[in-house]
Amino acid sequence: MSLLIRTHYNLAKESLKQNRTRSFLTCLGIAIGVASIILIMSLSGSINNVISTQVKNLGADLIVVRPAKHSNTIENMVESLTASNQYLTSNLTLLDAKAIAALDDTTAAAPIAQSVVTLTAEDRTVPSATVVGTSEDLMKIQNLQLKSGTFISDTVENSAVVGKDLSYKLFGTGTEAIGKTFNMLDHKFIVTGMLEETEDPINFDNVDFDNAMLVSADYLYQLGGSFQIQQINVKAASTSVVPSVMQEMGDMLASEKSGDMNFQILSGEDISHPAGGLFQIVSGMLTLVAGISLIVGGVGVMNILLVSVAERTREIGIRKAVGASSSNIMLQFLFESLILSLAGGMLGLILGYVIAFLISVVTPFAPFISWSILLVSVGTSVIIGIIFGMYPAIKASRKNPIESLRYYR
């Protein structure tokens, strides 16, 4: 059996070598489709890996409360993943955060309320700045580091902490913003602290802290505006009490909201999944588009094999005349299809990761490599090779040997 397979492989390889340019272009069609899928999976995996790493670094005692829209329709699922819909319908309040912080087995609870407003400082204006309302507890929960100054304080209502990039836009400096003032919602604020550069635009908070202004959530709500709490970050007293704290929080919130269960309480790896939900939907759509190009590549394989069958009709007749069975002929052409597809898949795998590496040079997302991605590239290539190679192979195997021997090019 192994000798027969080796013979089919050698015959297929020699046939493809005789038309190197045509074979390469056919492989390229498969490679483009595979490279697109590999690139999307690599970037998606990288983003999920970044968020998962952030959550792990914060410890297993981290708990997050988020608004949730429980619905089975695709339309509402998409709406619940977009900030403009999810947070405007949030039923989380500052009182919820304070009630959670007062629980016996919690050490800190920080609300995160985010909106886009206009900030004005001296001769500079940032028309669409991200402002985050939170509390002092955020520093206890997350790995936010101050470059200088102090964090926001509930005793100094109009204090603010600015990220490096927003500081450049608003004050023209990324190092000397302490003591500077700015106006927001017709009220004056003073910068008391500057954050260290995080370089993490994607995180489980859905906040780019380098481009954000942090202020007191209590004071922010007094000023009005379209602020809604997008989540509450909670630090449990220890890892062992996390399940009981989650249960206690759930019972308390359900009781205070008269049974309104439009919230979710998450811990561990579950924290990172909702943050990448919208991106996963987008990745899925892009993968479908990439799949179309892969089908086009498969059609190219089938087209080339049909041409090859027509060109080698006399060869098929001779092989059948000397004893080759229909299954032998079919396997020979099926091997050619598999070789083309697998070669294209390997080329696509390399091409996809080369592009992913080039993207990682200008973004914080390093190429993500896993066995699942490698199996997808190989498996997809094999499936394409079998599906689109089957028809030409069957057509070749059914040729009449007498009619085939009469064929002249």
PDB file of C-alpha atoms in Angstrom, residues 6-304:
ATOM      1  CA  ARG A   6       4.605   6.636  -3.026  1.00  0.00           C
ATOM      2  CA  THR A   7       4.103   5.900  -6.723  1.00  0.00           C
ATOM      3  CA  HIS A   8       1.029   8.158  -6.924  1.00  0.00           C
ATOM      4  CA  TYR A   9       2.921  10.876  -5.091  1.00  0.00           C
ATOM      5  CA  ASN A  10       5.917  10.698  -7.422  1.00  0.00           C
ATOM      6  CA  LEU A  11       3.718  10.715 -10.535  1.00  0.00           C
ATOM      7  CA  ALA A  12       1.766  13.718  -9.255  1.00  0.00           C
ATOM      8  CA  LYS A  13       4.966  15.561  -8.343  1.00  0.00           C
ATOM      9  CA  GLU A  14       6.528  14.976 -11.747  1.00  0.00           C
ATOM     10  CA  SER A  15       3.362  16.114 -13.491  1.00  0.00           C
ATOM     11  CA  LEU A  16       3.269  19.352 -11.508  1.00  0.00           C
ATOM     12  CA  LYS A  17       6.980  19.978 -12.146  1.00  0.00           C
ATOM     13  CA  GLN A  18       6.373  19.946 -15.866  1.00  0.00           C
ATOM     14  CA  ASN A  19       4.128  23.001 -15.468  1.00  0.00           C
ATOM     15  CA  ARG A  20       5.913  24.891 -12.693  1.00  0.00           C
ATOM     16  CA  THR A  21       4.487  28.351 -13.432  1.00  0.00           C
ATOM     17  CA  ARG A  22       0.929  27.097 -13.704  1.00  0.00           C
ATOM     18  CA  SER A  23       1.309  25.070 -10.507  1.00  0.00           C
ATOM     19  CA  PHE A  24       2.797  28.021  -8.598  1.00  0.00           C
ATOM     20  CA  LEU A  25      -0.007  30.380  -9.627  1.00  0.00           C
ATOM     21  CA  THR A  26      -2.578  27.786  -8.572  1.00  0.00           C
ATOM     22  CA  CYS A  27      -0.844  27.416  -5.189  1.00  0.00           C
ATOM     23  CA  LEU A  28      -0.814  31.199  -4.842  1.00  0.00           C
ATOM     24  CA  GLY A  29      -4.607  31.295  -5.136  1.00  0.00           C
ATOM     25  CA  ILE A  30      -4.893  28.892  -2.186  1.00  0.00           C
ATOM     26  CA  ALA A  31      -2.126  30.707  -0.295  1.00  0.00           C
ATOM     27  CA  ILE A  32      -3.940  34.064  -0.383  1.00  0.00           C
ATOM     28  CA  GLY A  33      -7.086  32.556   1.142  1.00  0.00           C
ATOM     29  CA  VAL A  34      -5.169  30.632   3.817  1.00  0.00           C
ATOM     30  CA  ALA A  35      -2.975  33.666   4.614  1.00  0.00           C
ATOM     31  CA  SER A  36      -6.078  35.807   5.164  1.00  0.00           C
ATOM     32  CA  ILE A  37      -7.556  33.297   7.601  1.00  0.00           C
ATOM     33  CA  ILE A  38      -4.226  32.821   9.415  1.00  0.00           C
ATOM     34  CA  LEU A  39      -3.783  36.596   9.747  1.00  0.00           C
ATOM     35  CA  ILE A  40      -7.274  37.070  11.212  1.00  0.00           C
ATOM     36  CA  MET A  41      -6.884  34.147  13.634  1.00  0.00           C
ATOM     37  CA  SER A  42      -3.433  35.332  14.686  1.00  0.00           C
ATOM     38  CA  LEU A  43      -4.598  38.887  15.426  1.00  0.00           C
ATOM     39  CA  SER A  44      -7.739  37.650  17.188  1.00  0.00           C
ATOM     40  CA  GLY A  45      -5.695  35.243  19.294  1.00  0.00           C
ATOM     41  CA  SER A  46      -3.170  37.966  20.070  1.00  0.00           C
ATOM     42  CA  ILE A  47      -5.853  40.362  21.323  1.00  0.00           C
ATOM     43  CA  ASN A  48      -7.456  37.663  23.478  1.00  0.00           C
ATOM     44  CA  ASN A  49      -4.023  36.723  24.785  1.00  0.00           C
ATOM     45  CA  VAL A  50      -3.240  40.344  25.708  1.00  0.00           C
ATOM     46  CA  ILE A  51      -6.504  40.683  27.655  1.00  0.00           C
ATOM     47  CA  SER A  52      -6.130  37.269  29.333  1.00  0.00           C
ATOM     48  CA  THR A  53      -2.587  38.140  30.411  1.00  0.00           C
ATOM     49  CA  GLN A  54      -3.793  41.418  31.902  1.00  0.00           C
ATOM     50  CA  VAL A  55      -6.461  39.606  33.920  1.00  0.00           C
ATOM     51  CA  LYS A  56      -3.990  36.949  35.132  1.00  0.00           C
ATOM     52  CA  ASN A  57      -1.495  39.614  36.208  1.00  0.00           C
ATOM     53  CA  LEU A  58      -4.164  41.271  38.355  1.00  0.00           C
ATOM     54  CA  GLY A  59      -4.741  38.019  40.239  1.00  0.00           C
ATOM     55  CA  ALA A  60      -7.468  35.428  40.676  1.00  0.00           C
ATOM     56  CA  ASP A  61      -9.218  37.615  43.271  1.00  0.00           C
ATOM     57  CA  LEU A  62     -10.451  40.074  40.618  1.00  0.00           C
ATOM     58  CA  ILE A  63     -14.209  40.225  39.993  1.00  0.00           C
ATOM     59  CA  VAL A  64     -15.938  42.353  37.355  1.00  0.00           C
ATOM     60  CA  VAL A  65     -19.589  43.389  37.223  1.00  0.00           C
ATOM     61  CA  ARG A  66     -20.906  44.434  33.795  1.00  0.00           C
ATOM     62  CA  PRO A  67     -24.295  45.307  32.360  1.00  0.00           C
ATOM     63  CA  ALA A  68     -25.776  42.479  30.303  1.00  0.00           C
ATOM     64  CA  LYS A  69     -28.679  42.338  27.894  1.00  0.00           C
ATOM     65  CA  HIS A  70     -30.094  38.836  28.051  1.00  0.00           C
ATOM     66  CA  SER A  71     -31.531  38.075  24.627  1.00  0.00           C
ATOM     67  CA  ASN A  72     -31.465  35.263  22.131  1.00  0.00           C
ATOM     68  CA  THR A  73     -31.730  37.388  18.993  1.00  0.00           C
ATOM     69  CA  ILE A  74     -28.609  38.113  16.968  1.00  0.00           C
ATOM     70  CA  GLU A  75     -29.561  41.786  16.669  1.00  0.00           C
ATOM     71  CA  ASN A  76     -29.679  42.273  20.435  1.00  0.00           C
ATOM     72  CA  MET A  77     -26.515  40.239  20.919  1.00  0.00           C
ATOM     73  CA  VAL A  78     -24.655  42.643  18.631  1.00  0.00           C
ATOM     74  CA  GLU A  79     -26.231  45.637  20.363  1.00  0.00           C
ATOM     75  CA  SER A  80     -25.109  44.364  23.738  1.00  0.00           C
ATOM     76  CA  LEU A  81     -21.507  44.239  22.515  1.00  0.00           C
ATOM     77  CA  THR A  82     -21.392  47.843  21.277  1.00  0.00           C
ATOM     78  CA  ALA A  83     -20.616  50.542  23.797  1.00  0.00           C
ATOM     79  CA  SER A  84     -23.204  52.980  22.431  1.00  0.00           C
ATOM     80  CA  ASN A  85     -26.010  50.525  23.215  1.00  0.00           C
ATOM     81  CA  GLN A  86     -24.699  48.527  26.133  1.00  0.00           C
ATOM     82  CA  TYR A  87     -23.623  51.340  28.420  1.00  0.00           C
ATOM     83  CA  LEU A  88     -26.543  53.677  27.716  1.00  0.00           C
ATOM     84  CA  THR A  89     -28.834  50.912  28.977  1.00  0.00           C
ATOM     85  CA  SER A  90     -26.641  50.022  31.966  1.00  0.00           C
ATOM     86  CA  ASN A  91     -28.534  49.489  35.197  1.00  0.00           C
ATOM     87  CA  LEU A  92     -25.387  49.729  37.334  1.00  0.00           C
ATOM     88  CA  THR A  93     -25.117  52.729  39.654  1.00  0.00           C
ATOM     89  CA  LEU A  94     -22.622  54.360  42.018  1.00  0.00           C
ATOM     90  CA  LEU A  95     -24.697  53.085  44.918  1.00  0.00           C
ATOM     91  CA  ASP A  96     -24.095  49.551  43.634  1.00  0.00           C
ATOM     92  CA  ALA A  97     -20.335  50.115  43.692  1.00  0.00           C
ATOM     93  CA  LYS A  98     -20.472  51.503  47.242  1.00  0.00           C
ATOM     94  CA  ALA A  99     -22.677  48.649  48.422  1.00  0.00           C
ATOM     95  CA  ILE A 100     -20.245  46.106  46.928  1.00  0.00           C
ATOM     96  CA  ALA A 101     -17.273  47.868  48.574  1.00  0.00           C
ATOM     97  CA  ALA A 102     -19.059  47.586  51.929  1.00  0.00           C
ATOM     98  CA  LEU A 103     -19.285  43.785  51.748  1.00  0.00           C
ATOM     99  CA  ASP A 104     -17.221  41.919  54.333  1.00  0.00           C
ATOM    100  CA  ASP A 105     -15.075  39.956  51.884  1.00  0.00           C
ATOM    101  CA  THR A 106     -14.262  42.758  49.426  1.00  0.00           C
ATOM    102  CA  THR A 107     -11.273  45.054  49.862  1.00  0.00           C
ATOM    103  CA  ALA A 108     -12.006  47.512  47.034  1.00  0.00           C
ATOM    104  CA  ALA A 109     -14.622  48.331  44.388  1.00  0.00           C
ATOM    105  CA  ALA A 110     -14.081  50.879  41.615  1.00  0.00           C
ATOM    106  CA  PRO A 111     -16.779  51.954  39.158  1.00  0.00           C
ATOM    107  CA  ILE A 112     -15.783  52.781  35.581  1.00  0.00           C
ATOM    108  CA  ALA A 113     -18.067  55.301  33.877  1.00  0.00           C
ATOM    109  CA  GLN A 114     -16.877  56.398  30.439  1.00  0.00           C
ATOM    110  CA  SER A 115     -18.012  59.083  28.018  1.00  0.00           C
ATOM    111  CA  VAL A 116     -16.653  61.344  25.299  1.00  0.00           C
ATOM    112  CA  VAL A 117     -16.742  65.082  26.066  1.00  0.00           C
ATOM    113  CA  THR A 118     -14.985  68.320  25.083  1.00  0.00           C
ATOM    114  CA  LEU A 119     -12.014  69.437  27.186  1.00  0.00           C
ATOM    115  CA  THR A 120     -10.589  72.958  27.056  1.00  0.00           C
ATOM    116  CA  ALA A 121      -7.271  74.137  28.495  1.00  0.00           C
ATOM    117  CA  GLU A 122      -5.881  77.629  27.799  1.00  0.00           C
ATOM    118  CA  ASP A 123      -5.461  77.788  24.011  1.00  0.00           C
ATOM    119  CA  ARG A 124      -6.069  74.081  23.325  1.00  0.00           C
ATOM    120  CA  THR A 125      -9.315  72.163  22.879  1.00  0.00           C
ATOM    121  CA  VAL A 126      -9.859  68.416  22.554  1.00  0.00           C
ATOM    122  CA  PRO A 127     -13.377  68.016  21.133  1.00  0.00           C
ATOM    123  CA  SER A 128     -13.679  64.237  21.652  1.00  0.00           C
ATOM    124  CA  ALA A 129     -11.765  63.275  24.760  1.00  0.00           C
ATOM    125  CA  THR A 130     -12.366  60.089  26.742  1.00  0.00           C
ATOM    126  CA  VAL A 131     -13.268  60.862  30.344  1.00  0.00           C
ATOM    127  CA  VAL A 132     -13.468  58.064  32.914  1.00  0.00           C
ATOM    128  CA  GLY A 133     -15.286  58.463  36.197  1.00  0.00           C
ATOM    129  CA  THR A 134     -13.874  56.177  38.877  1.00  0.00           C
ATOM    130  CA  SER A 135     -12.652  56.167  42.480  1.00  0.00           C
ATOM    131  CA  GLU A 136      -9.484  55.879  44.551  1.00  0.00           C
ATOM    132  CA  ASP A 137      -9.957  52.103  44.728  1.00  0.00           C
ATOM    133  CA  LEU A 138      -8.975  51.717  41.077  1.00  0.00           C
ATOM    134  CA  MET A 139      -5.302  52.030  42.033  1.00  0.00           C
ATOM    135  CA  LYS A 140      -5.713  49.198  44.550  1.00  0.00           C
ATOM    136  CA  ILE A 141      -7.257  46.905  41.951  1.00  0.00           C
ATOM    137  CA  GLN A 142      -5.283  47.539  38.751  1.00  0.00           C
ATOM    138  CA  ASN A 143      -1.662  47.902  37.731  1.00  0.00           C
ATOM    139  CA  LEU A 144      -1.975  51.599  36.954  1.00  0.00           C
ATOM    140  CA  GLN A 145       1.245  53.405  37.754  1.00  0.00           C
ATOM    141  CA  LEU A 146       1.608  57.136  38.379  1.00  0.00           C
ATOM    142  CA  LYS A 147       4.437  58.877  36.587  1.00  0.00           C
ATOM    143  CA  SER A 148       4.094  61.854  38.913  1.00  0.00           C
ATOM    144  CA  GLY A 149       1.653  63.440  41.327  1.00  0.00           C
ATOM    145  CA  THR A 150      -1.205  61.750  43.166  1.00  0.00           C
ATOM    146  CA  PHE A 151      -4.275  59.794  42.126  1.00  0.00           C
ATOM    147  CA  ILE A 152      -7.786  61.241  42.200  1.00  0.00           C
ATOM    148  CA  SER A 153      -9.199  61.780  45.663  1.00  0.00           C
ATOM    149  CA  ASP A 154     -12.761  61.890  46.934  1.00  0.00           C
ATOM    150  CA  THR A 155     -11.731  64.776  49.193  1.00  0.00           C
ATOM    151  CA  VAL A 156     -10.584  66.892  46.221  1.00  0.00           C
ATOM    152  CA  GLU A 157     -13.611  66.661  43.961  1.00  0.00           C
ATOM    153  CA  ASN A 158     -12.194  68.463  40.945  1.00  0.00           C
ATOM    154  CA  SER A 159      -8.891  66.507  40.857  1.00  0.00           C
ATOM    155  CA  ALA A 160      -7.982  64.669  37.668  1.00  0.00           C
ATOM    156  CA  VAL A 161      -5.357  62.222  36.423  1.00  0.00           C
ATOM    157  CA  VAL A 162      -4.341  62.367  32.761  1.00  0.00           C
ATOM    158  CA  GLY A 163      -2.827  59.804  30.377  1.00  0.00           C
ATOM    159  CA  LYS A 164       0.308  60.635  28.414  1.00  0.00           C
ATOM    160  CA  ASP A 165      -1.243  60.897  24.935  1.00  0.00           C
ATOM    161  CA  LEU A 166      -4.190  63.026  26.076  1.00  0.00           C
ATOM    162  CA  SER A 167      -1.777  65.244  27.995  1.00  0.00           C
ATOM    163  CA  TYR A 168       0.068  66.023  24.754  1.00  0.00           C
ATOM    164  CA  LYS A 169      -3.195  66.864  23.007  1.00  0.00           C
ATOM    165  CA  LEU A 170      -4.611  69.033  25.809  1.00  0.00           C
ATOM    166  CA  PHE A 171      -1.536  70.658  27.386  1.00  0.00           C
ATOM    167  CA  GLY A 172       1.180  70.166  24.772  1.00  0.00           C
ATOM    168  CA  THR A 173       3.337  68.197  27.195  1.00  0.00           C
ATOM    169  CA  GLY A 174       3.578  64.605  28.352  1.00  0.00           C
ATOM    170  CA  THR A 175       5.682  65.273  31.446  1.00  0.00           C
ATOM    171  CA  GLU A 176       4.694  68.590  33.069  1.00  0.00           C
ATOM    172  CA  ALA A 177       0.907  68.605  33.315  1.00  0.00           C
ATOM    173  CA  ILE A 178       0.707  68.560  37.141  1.00  0.00           C
ATOM    174  CA  GLY A 179      -1.094  71.674  38.402  1.00  0.00           C
ATOM    175  CA  LYS A 180      -2.559  72.580  35.022  1.00  0.00           C
ATOM    176  CA  THR A 181      -6.276  73.247  34.809  1.00  0.00           C
ATOM    177  CA  PHE A 182      -8.917  72.498  32.196  1.00  0.00           C
ATOM    178  CA  ASN A 183     -12.643  72.990  31.745  1.00  0.00           C
ATOM    179  CA  MET A 184     -15.179  70.191  31.311  1.00  0.00           C
ATOM    180  CA  LEU A 185     -18.968  70.570  31.373  1.00  0.00           C
ATOM    181  CA  ASP A 186     -18.524  74.222  32.436  1.00  0.00           C
ATOM    182  CA  HIS A 187     -16.495  73.253  35.510  1.00  0.00           C
ATOM    183  CA  LYS A 188     -12.806  73.661  36.226  1.00  0.00           C
ATOM    184  CA  PHE A 189     -10.597  70.670  37.051  1.00  0.00           C
ATOM    185  CA  ILE A 190      -6.976  70.514  38.177  1.00  0.00           C
ATOM    186  CA  VAL A 191      -4.507  67.799  37.163  1.00  0.00           C
ATOM    187  CA  THR A 192      -3.051  66.172  40.269  1.00  0.00           C
ATOM    188  CA  GLY A 193      -1.434  63.155  38.626  1.00  0.00           C
ATOM    189  CA  MET A 194      -0.054  61.727  35.398  1.00  0.00           C
ATOM    190  CA  LEU A 195      -0.257  58.058  34.450  1.00  0.00           C
ATOM    191  CA  GLU A 196       2.702  56.034  33.257  1.00  0.00           C
ATOM    192  CA  GLU A 197       2.343  55.011  29.627  1.00  0.00           C
ATOM    193  CA  THR A 198       0.478  51.697  29.478  1.00  0.00           C
ATOM    194  CA  GLU A 199       0.689  50.952  25.722  1.00  0.00           C
ATOM    195  CA  ASP A 200      -2.420  48.785  26.124  1.00  0.00           C
ATOM    196  CA  PRO A 201      -5.195  50.314  23.994  1.00  0.00           C
ATOM    197  CA  ILE A 202      -7.032  46.970  24.226  1.00  0.00           C
ATOM    198  CA  ASN A 203      -7.874  45.800  27.742  1.00  0.00           C
ATOM    199  CA  PHE A 204     -10.704  44.243  29.752  1.00  0.00           C
ATOM    200  CA  ASP A 205     -11.805  47.734  30.884  1.00  0.00           C
ATOM    201  CA  ASN A 206     -12.382  48.858  27.274  1.00  0.00           C
ATOM    202  CA  VAL A 207     -10.453  52.019  28.174  1.00  0.00           C
ATOM    203  CA  ASP A 208      -7.310  53.366  26.525  1.00  0.00           C
ATOM    204  CA  PHE A 209      -5.787  54.907  29.650  1.00  0.00           C
ATOM    205  CA  ASP A 210      -3.057  56.654  27.625  1.00  0.00           C
ATOM    206  CA  ASN A 211      -5.810  58.660  25.918  1.00  0.00           C
ATOM    207  CA  ALA A 212      -8.068  59.168  28.934  1.00  0.00           C
ATOM    208  CA  MET A 213      -8.772  61.654  31.715  1.00  0.00           C
ATOM    209  CA  LEU A 214      -9.668  60.099  35.076  1.00  0.00           C
ATOM    210  CA  VAL A 215     -11.884  62.022  37.499  1.00  0.00           C
ATOM    211  CA  SER A 216     -14.026  61.264  40.536  1.00  0.00           C
ATOM    212  CA  ALA A 217     -17.177  59.379  39.543  1.00  0.00           C
ATOM    213  CA  ASP A 218     -19.139  60.984  42.416  1.00  0.00           C
ATOM    214  CA  TYR A 219     -18.298  64.496  41.230  1.00  0.00           C
ATOM    215  CA  LEU A 220     -18.787  63.579  37.578  1.00  0.00           C
ATOM    216  CA  TYR A 221     -22.366  62.506  38.161  1.00  0.00           C
ATOM    217  CA  GLN A 222     -23.097  65.778  39.938  1.00  0.00           C
ATOM    218  CA  LEU A 223     -22.154  67.630  36.750  1.00  0.00           C
ATOM    219  CA  GLY A 224     -24.542  65.671  34.526  1.00  0.00           C
ATOM    220  CA  GLY A 225     -23.754  64.447  31.030  1.00  0.00           C
ATOM    221  CA  SER A 226     -24.222  61.073  29.336  1.00  0.00           C
ATOM    222  CA  PHE A 227     -22.165  58.996  31.760  1.00  0.00           C
ATOM    223  CA  GLN A 228     -23.129  55.402  32.467  1.00  0.00           C
ATOM    224  CA  ILE A 229     -21.199  52.820  34.449  1.00  0.00           C
ATOM    225  CA  GLN A 230     -19.791  50.269  32.045  1.00  0.00           C
ATOM    226  CA  GLN A 231     -18.413  48.029  34.766  1.00  0.00           C
ATOM    227  CA  ILE A 232     -17.422  47.758  38.427  1.00  0.00           C
ATOM    228  CA  ASN A 233     -14.024  46.266  39.224  1.00  0.00           C
ATOM    229  CA  VAL A 234     -13.927  44.443  42.552  1.00  0.00           C
ATOM    230  CA  LYS A 235     -11.049  43.046  44.615  1.00  0.00           C
ATOM    231  CA  ALA A 236     -11.949  40.125  46.872  1.00  0.00           C
ATOM    232  CA  ALA A 237     -10.243  39.629  50.208  1.00  0.00           C
ATOM    233  CA  SER A 238      -8.734  36.364  48.938  1.00  0.00           C
ATOM    234  CA  THR A 239      -9.022  33.896  46.087  1.00  0.00           C
ATOM    235  CA  SER A 240     -10.871  31.383  48.256  1.00  0.00           C
ATOM    236  CA  VAL A 241     -13.797  33.724  48.909  1.00  0.00           C
ATOM    237  CA  VAL A 242     -14.360  34.713  45.251  1.00  0.00           C
ATOM    238  CA  PRO A 243     -17.280  32.273  44.651  1.00  0.00           C
ATOM    239  CA  SER A 244     -19.084  33.310  47.844  1.00  0.00           C
ATOM    240  CA  VAL A 245     -18.494  37.020  47.128  1.00  0.00           C
ATOM    241  CA  MET A 246     -19.899  36.628  43.598  1.00  0.00           C
ATOM    242  CA  GLN A 247     -22.979  34.896  44.990  1.00  0.00           C
ATOM    243  CA  GLU A 248     -23.454  37.567  47.637  1.00  0.00           C
ATOM    244  CA  MET A 249     -23.038  40.349  45.078  1.00  0.00           C
ATOM    245  CA  GLY A 250     -25.532  38.734  42.730  1.00  0.00           C
ATOM    246  CA  ASP A 251     -28.158  38.327  45.465  1.00  0.00           C
ATOM    247  CA  MET A 252     -27.652  41.881  46.695  1.00  0.00           C
ATOM    248  CA  LEU A 253     -27.855  43.495  43.237  1.00  0.00           C
ATOM    249  CA  ALA A 254     -30.907  41.436  42.271  1.00  0.00           C
ATOM    250  CA  SER A 255     -32.623  42.474  45.503  1.00  0.00           C
ATOM    251  CA  GLU A 256     -31.803  46.165  45.075  1.00  0.00           C
ATOM    252  CA  LYS A 257     -32.985  46.136  41.451  1.00  0.00           C
ATOM    253  CA  SER A 258     -36.234  44.308  42.199  1.00  0.00           C
ATOM    254  CA  GLY A 259     -35.214  41.227  40.287  1.00  0.00           C
ATOM    255  CA  ASP A 260     -33.724  43.081  37.290  1.00  0.00           C
ATOM    256  CA  MET A 261     -30.975  40.662  36.206  1.00  0.00           C
ATOM    257  CA  ASN A 262     -29.509  42.761  33.388  1.00  0.00           C
ATOM    258  CA  PHE A 263     -26.010  42.447  34.795  1.00  0.00           C
ATOM    259  CA  GLN A 264     -23.309  39.790  34.852  1.00  0.00           C
ATOM    260  CA  ILE A 265     -20.675  38.976  37.458  1.00  0.00           C
ATOM    261  CA  LEU A 266     -17.437  37.545  36.058  1.00  0.00           C
ATOM    262  CA  SER A 267     -14.127  36.236  37.354  1.00  0.00           C
ATOM    263  CA  GLY A 268     -11.046  34.506  35.987  1.00  0.00           C
ATOM    264  CA  GLU A 269     -10.915  33.860  32.238  1.00  0.00           C
ATOM    265  CA  ASP A 270     -14.571  34.841  31.837  1.00  0.00           C
ATOM    266  CA  ILE A 271     -13.558  38.486  32.337  1.00  0.00           C
ATOM    267  CA  SER A 272     -11.610  38.597  29.083  1.00  0.00           C
ATOM    268  CA  HIS A 273     -14.247  37.009  26.815  1.00  0.00           C
ATOM    269  CA  PRO A 274     -16.883  39.786  26.737  1.00  0.00           C
ATOM    270  CA  ALA A 275     -14.195  42.415  26.128  1.00  0.00           C
ATOM    271  CA  GLY A 276     -13.308  40.762  22.838  1.00  0.00           C
ATOM    272  CA  GLY A 277     -16.863  39.833  21.889  1.00  0.00           C
ATOM    273  CA  LEU A 278     -17.379  42.504  19.266  1.00  0.00           C
ATOM    274  CA  PHE A 279     -13.949  41.843  17.764  1.00  0.00           C
ATOM    275  CA  GLN A 280     -14.755  38.133  17.582  1.00  0.00           C
ATOM    276  CA  ILE A 281     -17.902  38.901  15.590  1.00  0.00           C
ATOM    277  CA  VAL A 282     -15.898  41.150  13.256  1.00  0.00           C
ATOM    278  CA  SER A 283     -13.219  38.451  12.965  1.00  0.00           C
ATOM    279  CA  GLY A 284     -15.879  35.906  12.105  1.00  0.00           C
ATOM    280  CA  MET A 285     -17.225  38.131   9.335  1.00  0.00           C
ATOM    281  CA  LEU A 286     -13.717  38.725   7.974  1.00  0.00           C
ATOM    282  CA  THR A 287     -13.035  34.992   8.089  1.00  0.00           C
ATOM    283  CA  LEU A 288     -16.112  34.391   5.949  1.00  0.00           C
ATOM    284  CA  VAL A 289     -14.797  36.910   3.421  1.00  0.00           C
ATOM    285  CA  ALA A 290     -11.394  35.196   3.485  1.00  0.00           C
ATOM    286  CA  GLY A 291     -13.200  31.875   3.005  1.00  0.00           C
ATOM    287  CA  ILE A 292     -14.655  33.187  -0.243  1.00  0.00           C
ATOM    288  CA  SER A 293     -11.154  33.861  -1.588  1.00  0.00           C
ATOM    289  CA  LEU A 294     -10.212  30.342  -0.493  1.00  0.00           C
ATOM    290  CA  ILE A 295     -13.129  28.931  -2.492  1.00  0.00           C
ATOM    291  CA  VAL A 296     -11.946  30.946  -5.492  1.00  0.00           C
ATOM    292  CA  GLY A 297      -8.513  29.360  -5.029  1.00  0.00           C
ATOM    293  CA  GLY A 298     -10.148  25.926  -4.887  1.00  0.00           C
ATOM    294  CA  VAL A 299     -11.985  26.632  -8.121  1.00  0.00           C
ATOM    295  CA  GLY A 300      -8.598  27.498  -9.605  1.00  0.00           C
ATOM    296  CA  VAL A 301      -7.266  24.100  -8.526  1.00  0.00           C
ATOM    297  CA  MET A 302     -10.232  22.351 -10.131  1.00  0.00           C
ATOM    298  CA  ASN A 303      -9.834  24.341 -13.333  1.00  0.00           C
ATOM    299  CA  ILE A 304      -6.140  23.498 -13.647  1.00  0.00           C
TER     300      ILE A 304
END
